[in-house]
GROMACS .gro file of N, CA and C in nm:
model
  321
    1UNK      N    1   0.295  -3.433  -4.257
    1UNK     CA    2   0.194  -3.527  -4.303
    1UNK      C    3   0.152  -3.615  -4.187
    2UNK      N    4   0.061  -3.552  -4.108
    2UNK     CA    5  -0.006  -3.638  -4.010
    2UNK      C    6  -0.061  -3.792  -4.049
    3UNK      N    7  -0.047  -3.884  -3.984
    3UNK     CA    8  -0.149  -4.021  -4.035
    3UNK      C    9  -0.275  -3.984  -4.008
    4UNK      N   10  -0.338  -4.068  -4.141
    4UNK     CA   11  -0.471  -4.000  -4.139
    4UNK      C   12  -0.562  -4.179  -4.109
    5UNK      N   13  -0.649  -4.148  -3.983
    5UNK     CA   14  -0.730  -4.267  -3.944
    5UNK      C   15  -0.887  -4.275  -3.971
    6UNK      N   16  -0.947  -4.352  -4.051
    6UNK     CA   17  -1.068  -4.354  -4.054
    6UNK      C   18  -1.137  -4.449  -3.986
    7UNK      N   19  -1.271  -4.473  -4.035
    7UNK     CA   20  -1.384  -4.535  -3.911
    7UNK      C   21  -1.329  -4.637  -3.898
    8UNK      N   22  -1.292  -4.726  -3.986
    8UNK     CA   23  -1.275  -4.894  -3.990
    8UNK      C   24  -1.118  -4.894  -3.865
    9UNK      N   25  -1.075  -4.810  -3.832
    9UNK     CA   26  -0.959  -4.791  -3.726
    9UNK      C   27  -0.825  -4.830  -3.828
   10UNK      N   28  -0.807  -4.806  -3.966
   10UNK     CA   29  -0.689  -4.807  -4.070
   10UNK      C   30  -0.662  -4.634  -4.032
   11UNK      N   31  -0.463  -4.714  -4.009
   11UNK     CA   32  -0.413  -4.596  -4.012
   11UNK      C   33  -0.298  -4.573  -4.154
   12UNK      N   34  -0.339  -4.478  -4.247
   12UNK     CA   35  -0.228  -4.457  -4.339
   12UNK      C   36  -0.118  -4.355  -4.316
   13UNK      N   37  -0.020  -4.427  -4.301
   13UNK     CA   38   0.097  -4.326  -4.319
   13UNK      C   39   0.218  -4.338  -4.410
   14UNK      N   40   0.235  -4.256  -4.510
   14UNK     CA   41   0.289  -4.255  -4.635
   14UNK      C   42   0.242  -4.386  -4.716
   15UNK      N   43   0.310  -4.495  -4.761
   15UNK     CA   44   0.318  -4.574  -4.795
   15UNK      C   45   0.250  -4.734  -4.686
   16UNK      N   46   0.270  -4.687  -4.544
   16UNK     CA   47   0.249  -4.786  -4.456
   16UNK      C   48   0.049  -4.763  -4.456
   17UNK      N   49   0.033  -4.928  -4.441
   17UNK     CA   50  -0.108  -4.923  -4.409
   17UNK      C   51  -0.173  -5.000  -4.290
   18UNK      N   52  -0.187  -4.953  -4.169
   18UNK     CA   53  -0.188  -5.027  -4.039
   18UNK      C   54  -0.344  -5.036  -3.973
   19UNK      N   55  -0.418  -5.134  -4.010
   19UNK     CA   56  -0.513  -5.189  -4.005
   19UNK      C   57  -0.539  -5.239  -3.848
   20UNK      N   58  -0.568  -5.124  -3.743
   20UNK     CA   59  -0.584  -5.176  -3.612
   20UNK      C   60  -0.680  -5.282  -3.524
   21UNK      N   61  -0.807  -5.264  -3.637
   21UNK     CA   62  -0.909  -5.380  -3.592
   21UNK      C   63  -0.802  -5.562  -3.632
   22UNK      N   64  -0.798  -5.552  -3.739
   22UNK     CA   65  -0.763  -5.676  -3.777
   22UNK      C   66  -0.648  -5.701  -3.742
   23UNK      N   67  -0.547  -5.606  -3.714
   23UNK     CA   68  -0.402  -5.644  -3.668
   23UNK      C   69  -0.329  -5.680  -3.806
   24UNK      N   70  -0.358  -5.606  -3.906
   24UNK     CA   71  -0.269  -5.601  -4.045
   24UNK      C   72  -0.196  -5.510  -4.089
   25UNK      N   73  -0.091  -5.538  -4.125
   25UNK     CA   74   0.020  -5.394  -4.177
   25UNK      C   75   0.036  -5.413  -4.316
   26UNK      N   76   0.049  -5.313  -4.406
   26UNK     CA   77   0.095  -5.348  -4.560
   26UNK      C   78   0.164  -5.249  -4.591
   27UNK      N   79   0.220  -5.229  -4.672
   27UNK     CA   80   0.359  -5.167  -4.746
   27UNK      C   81   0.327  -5.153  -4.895
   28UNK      N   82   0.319  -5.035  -4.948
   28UNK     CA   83   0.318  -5.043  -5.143
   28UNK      C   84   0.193  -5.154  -5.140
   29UNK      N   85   0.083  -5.199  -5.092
   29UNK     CA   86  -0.026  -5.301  -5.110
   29UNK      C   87   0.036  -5.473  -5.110
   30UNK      N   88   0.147  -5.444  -5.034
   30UNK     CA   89   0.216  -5.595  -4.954
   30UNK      C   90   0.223  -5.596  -4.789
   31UNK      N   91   0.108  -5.740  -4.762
   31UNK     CA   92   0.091  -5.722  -4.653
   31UNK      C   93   0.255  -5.763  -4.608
   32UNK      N   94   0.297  -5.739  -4.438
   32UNK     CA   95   0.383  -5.738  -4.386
   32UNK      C   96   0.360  -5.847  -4.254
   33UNK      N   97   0.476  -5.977  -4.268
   33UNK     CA   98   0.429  -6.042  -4.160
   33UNK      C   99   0.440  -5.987  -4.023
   34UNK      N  100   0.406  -5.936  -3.926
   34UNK     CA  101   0.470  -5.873  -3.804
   34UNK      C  102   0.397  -5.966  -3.681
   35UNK      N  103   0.526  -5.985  -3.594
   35UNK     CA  104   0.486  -6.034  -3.460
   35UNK      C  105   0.368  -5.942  -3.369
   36UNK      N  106   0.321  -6.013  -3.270
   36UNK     CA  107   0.254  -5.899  -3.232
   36UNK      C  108   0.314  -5.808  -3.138
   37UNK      N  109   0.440  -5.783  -3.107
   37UNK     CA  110   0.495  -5.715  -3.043
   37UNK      C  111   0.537  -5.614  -3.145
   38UNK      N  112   0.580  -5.632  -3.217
   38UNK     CA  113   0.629  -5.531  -3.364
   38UNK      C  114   0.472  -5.442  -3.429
   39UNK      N  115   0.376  -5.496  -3.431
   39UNK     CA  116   0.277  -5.473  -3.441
   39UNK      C  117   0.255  -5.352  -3.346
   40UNK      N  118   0.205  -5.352  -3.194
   40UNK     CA  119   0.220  -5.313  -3.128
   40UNK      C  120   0.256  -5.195  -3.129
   41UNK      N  121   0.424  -5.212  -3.147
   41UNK     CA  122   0.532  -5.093  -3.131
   41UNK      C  123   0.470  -4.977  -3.251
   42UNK      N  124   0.455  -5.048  -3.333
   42UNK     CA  125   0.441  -5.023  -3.508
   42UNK      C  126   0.306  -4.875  -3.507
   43UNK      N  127   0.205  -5.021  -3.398
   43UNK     CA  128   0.066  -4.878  -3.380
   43UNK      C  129   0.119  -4.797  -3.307
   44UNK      N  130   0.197  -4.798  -3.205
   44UNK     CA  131   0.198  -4.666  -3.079
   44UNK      C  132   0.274  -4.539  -3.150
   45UNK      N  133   0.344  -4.577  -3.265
   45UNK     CA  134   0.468  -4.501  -3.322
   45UNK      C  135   0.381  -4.401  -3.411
   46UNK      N  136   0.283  -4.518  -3.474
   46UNK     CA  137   0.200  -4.432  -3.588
   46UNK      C  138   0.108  -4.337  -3.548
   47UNK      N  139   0.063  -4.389  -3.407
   47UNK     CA  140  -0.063  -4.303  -3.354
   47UNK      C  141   0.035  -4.205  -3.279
   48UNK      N  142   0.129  -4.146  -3.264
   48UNK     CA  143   0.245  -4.032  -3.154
   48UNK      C  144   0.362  -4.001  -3.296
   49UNK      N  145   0.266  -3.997  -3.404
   49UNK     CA  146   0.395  -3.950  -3.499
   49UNK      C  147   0.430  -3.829  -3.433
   50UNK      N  148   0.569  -3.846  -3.480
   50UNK     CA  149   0.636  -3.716  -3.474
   50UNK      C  150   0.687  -3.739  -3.319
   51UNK      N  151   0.643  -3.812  -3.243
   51UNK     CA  152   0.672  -3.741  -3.055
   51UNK      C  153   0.778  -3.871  -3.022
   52UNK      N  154   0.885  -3.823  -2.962
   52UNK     CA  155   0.987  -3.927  -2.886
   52UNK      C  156   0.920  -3.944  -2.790
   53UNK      N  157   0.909  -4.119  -2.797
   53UNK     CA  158   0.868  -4.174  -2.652
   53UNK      C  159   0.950  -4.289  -2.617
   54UNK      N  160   0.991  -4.272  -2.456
   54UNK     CA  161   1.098  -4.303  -2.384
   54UNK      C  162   1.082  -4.453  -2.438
   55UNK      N  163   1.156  -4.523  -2.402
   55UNK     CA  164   1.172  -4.717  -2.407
   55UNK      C  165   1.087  -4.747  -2.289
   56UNK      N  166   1.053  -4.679  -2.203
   56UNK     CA  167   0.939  -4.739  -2.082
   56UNK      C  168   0.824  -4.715  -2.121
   57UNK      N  169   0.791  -4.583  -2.181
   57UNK     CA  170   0.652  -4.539  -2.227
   57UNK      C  171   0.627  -4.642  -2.370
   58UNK      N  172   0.704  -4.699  -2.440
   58UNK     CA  173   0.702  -4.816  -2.535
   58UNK      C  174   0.704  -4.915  -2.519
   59UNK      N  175   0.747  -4.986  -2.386
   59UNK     CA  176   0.672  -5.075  -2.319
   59UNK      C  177   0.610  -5.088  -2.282
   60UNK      N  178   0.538  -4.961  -2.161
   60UNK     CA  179   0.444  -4.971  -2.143
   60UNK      C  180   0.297  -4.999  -2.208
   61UNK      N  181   0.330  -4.900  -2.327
   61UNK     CA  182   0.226  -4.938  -2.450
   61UNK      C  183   0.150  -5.051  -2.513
   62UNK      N  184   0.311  -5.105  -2.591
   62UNK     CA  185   0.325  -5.230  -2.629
   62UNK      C  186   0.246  -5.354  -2.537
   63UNK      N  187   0.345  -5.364  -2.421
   63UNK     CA  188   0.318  -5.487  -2.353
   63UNK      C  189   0.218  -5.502  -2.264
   64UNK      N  190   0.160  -5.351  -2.261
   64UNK     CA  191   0.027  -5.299  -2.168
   64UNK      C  192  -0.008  -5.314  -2.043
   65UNK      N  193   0.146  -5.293  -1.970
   65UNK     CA  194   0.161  -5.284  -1.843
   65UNK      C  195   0.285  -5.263  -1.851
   66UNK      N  196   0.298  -5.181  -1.695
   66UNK     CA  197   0.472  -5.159  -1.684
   66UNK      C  198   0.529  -5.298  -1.729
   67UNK      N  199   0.650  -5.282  -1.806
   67UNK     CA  200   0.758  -5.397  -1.759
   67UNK      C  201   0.824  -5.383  -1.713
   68UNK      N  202   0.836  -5.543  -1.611
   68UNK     CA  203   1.008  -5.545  -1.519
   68UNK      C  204   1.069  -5.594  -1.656
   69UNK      N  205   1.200  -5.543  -1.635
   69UNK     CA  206   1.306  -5.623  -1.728
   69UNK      C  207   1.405  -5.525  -1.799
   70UNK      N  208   1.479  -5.580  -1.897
   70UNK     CA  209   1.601  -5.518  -1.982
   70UNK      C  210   1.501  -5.444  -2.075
   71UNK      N  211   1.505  -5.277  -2.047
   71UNK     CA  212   1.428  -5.189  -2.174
   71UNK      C  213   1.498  -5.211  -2.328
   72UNK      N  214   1.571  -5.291  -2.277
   72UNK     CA  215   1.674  -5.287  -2.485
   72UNK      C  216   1.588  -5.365  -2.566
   73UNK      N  217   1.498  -5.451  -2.481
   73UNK     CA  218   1.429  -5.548  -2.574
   73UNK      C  219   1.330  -5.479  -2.678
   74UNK      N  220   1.364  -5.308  -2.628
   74UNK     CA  221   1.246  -5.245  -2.681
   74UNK      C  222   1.353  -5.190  -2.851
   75UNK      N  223   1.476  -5.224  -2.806
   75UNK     CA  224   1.593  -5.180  -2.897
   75UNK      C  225   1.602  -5.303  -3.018
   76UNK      N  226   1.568  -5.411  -2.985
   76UNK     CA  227   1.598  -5.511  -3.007
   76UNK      C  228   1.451  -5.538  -3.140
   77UNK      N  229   1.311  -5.543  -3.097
   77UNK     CA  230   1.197  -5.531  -3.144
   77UNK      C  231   1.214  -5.415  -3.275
   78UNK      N  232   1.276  -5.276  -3.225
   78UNK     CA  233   1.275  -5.180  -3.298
   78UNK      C  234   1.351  -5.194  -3.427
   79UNK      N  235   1.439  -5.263  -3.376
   79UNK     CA  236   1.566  -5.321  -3.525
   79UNK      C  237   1.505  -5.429  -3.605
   80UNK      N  238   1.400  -5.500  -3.568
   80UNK     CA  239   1.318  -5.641  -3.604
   80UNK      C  240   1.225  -5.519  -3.740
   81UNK      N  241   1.197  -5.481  -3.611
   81UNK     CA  242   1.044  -5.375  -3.744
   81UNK      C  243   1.095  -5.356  -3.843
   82UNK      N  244   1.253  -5.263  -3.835
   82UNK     CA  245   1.294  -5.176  -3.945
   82UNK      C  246   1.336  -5.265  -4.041
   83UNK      N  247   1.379  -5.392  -4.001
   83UNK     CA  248   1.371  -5.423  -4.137
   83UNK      C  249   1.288  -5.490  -4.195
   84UNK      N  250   1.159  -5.536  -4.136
   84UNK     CA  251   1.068  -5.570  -4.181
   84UNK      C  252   1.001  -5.451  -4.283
   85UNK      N  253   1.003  -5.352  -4.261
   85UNK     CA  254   0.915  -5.225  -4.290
   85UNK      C  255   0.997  -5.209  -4.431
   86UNK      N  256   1.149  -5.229  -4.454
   86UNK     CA  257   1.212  -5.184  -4.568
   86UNK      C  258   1.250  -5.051  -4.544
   87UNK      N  259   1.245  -4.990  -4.656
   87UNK     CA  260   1.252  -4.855  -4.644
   87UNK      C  261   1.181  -4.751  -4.549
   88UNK      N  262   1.049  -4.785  -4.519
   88UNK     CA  263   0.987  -4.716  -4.457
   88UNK      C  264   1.045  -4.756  -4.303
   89UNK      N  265   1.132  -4.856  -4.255
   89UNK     CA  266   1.153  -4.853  -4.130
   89UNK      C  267   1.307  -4.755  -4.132
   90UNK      N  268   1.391  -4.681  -4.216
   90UNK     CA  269   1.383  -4.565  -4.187
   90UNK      C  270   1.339  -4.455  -4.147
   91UNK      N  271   1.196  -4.447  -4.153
   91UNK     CA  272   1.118  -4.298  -4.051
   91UNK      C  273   1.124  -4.346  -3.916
   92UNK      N  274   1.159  -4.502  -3.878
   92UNK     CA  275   1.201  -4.489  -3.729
   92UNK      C  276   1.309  -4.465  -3.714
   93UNK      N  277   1.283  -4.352  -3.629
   93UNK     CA  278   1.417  -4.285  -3.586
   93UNK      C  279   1.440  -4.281  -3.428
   94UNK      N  280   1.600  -4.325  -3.405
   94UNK     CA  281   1.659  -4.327  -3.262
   94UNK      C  282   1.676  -4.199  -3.239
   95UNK      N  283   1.635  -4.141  -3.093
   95UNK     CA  284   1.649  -4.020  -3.021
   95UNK      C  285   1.699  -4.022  -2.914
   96UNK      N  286   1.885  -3.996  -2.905
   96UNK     CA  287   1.972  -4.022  -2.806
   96UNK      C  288   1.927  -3.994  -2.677
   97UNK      N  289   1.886  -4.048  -2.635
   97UNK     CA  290   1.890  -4.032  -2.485
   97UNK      C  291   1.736  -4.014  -2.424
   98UNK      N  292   1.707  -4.080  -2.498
   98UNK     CA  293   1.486  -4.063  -2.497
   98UNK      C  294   1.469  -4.235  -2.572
   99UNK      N  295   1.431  -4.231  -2.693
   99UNK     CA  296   1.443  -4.358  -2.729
   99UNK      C  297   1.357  -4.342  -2.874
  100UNK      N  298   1.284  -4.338  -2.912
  100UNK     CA  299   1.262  -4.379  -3.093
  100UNK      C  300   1.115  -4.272  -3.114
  101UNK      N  301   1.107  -4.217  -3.245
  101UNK     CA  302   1.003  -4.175  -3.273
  101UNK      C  303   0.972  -4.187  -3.417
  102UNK      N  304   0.887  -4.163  -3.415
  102UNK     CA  305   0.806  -4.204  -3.605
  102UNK      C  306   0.823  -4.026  -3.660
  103UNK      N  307   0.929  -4.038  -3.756
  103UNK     CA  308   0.967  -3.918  -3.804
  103UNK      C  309   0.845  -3.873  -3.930
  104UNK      N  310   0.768  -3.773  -3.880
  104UNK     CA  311   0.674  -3.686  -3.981
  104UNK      C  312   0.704  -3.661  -4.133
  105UNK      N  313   0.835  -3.623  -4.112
  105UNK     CA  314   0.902  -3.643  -4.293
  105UNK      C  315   1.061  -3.679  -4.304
  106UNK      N  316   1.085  -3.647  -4.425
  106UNK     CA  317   1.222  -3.714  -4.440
  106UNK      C  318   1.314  -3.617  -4.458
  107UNK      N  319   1.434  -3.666  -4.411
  107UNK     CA  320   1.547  -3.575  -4.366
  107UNK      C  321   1.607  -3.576  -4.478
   0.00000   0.00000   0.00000
């Protein structure tokens, strides 16, 4: 189940609804407060479903330039989302030795 994006730049995936112009996320039709770093993470995951991307290529994304610094913060953000997300921050999934991807379906 690919996310499916239309004109207004809303991306739906399963249950998640990620509103890229406005910078809004919702859940079951409850918006979700998210920082904008969680935000961020939240779009790069939805738009590369399915693909492990490293903790540098998720910073890079995110913070929109290389970062200097500790990549865990990208570990740290990722644990913030999931439980913001509820249930659905189960489809983020850790990939030993690469770093997190937005799982296509459920295990």
């Amino acid at each position: 189940m690919n996310p499916i994006i239309n004109r207004k730049q809303d991306i739906l995936y399963k249950d998640l609804a990620v509103d890229l112009t406005a910078h809004r996320v919702s859940r079951a039709g409850h918006e979700l407060l998210l920082t904008p770093r969680e935000f961020a993470l939240l779009a790069v995951l939805v738009t590369h479903c399915d693909t492990a991307l490293s903790r540098s290529q998720l910073l890079e994304a995110a913070w929109g330039y290389a970062f200097i610094g500790e990549s865990r913060t990208v570990d740290v953000h990722i644990r913030s989302l999931r439980l913001k997300l509820g249930a659905a921050g189960g489809q983020i999934e850790t990939v030993r030795g690469v770093g997190y991807r937005l799982r296509e379906t459920a295990v």
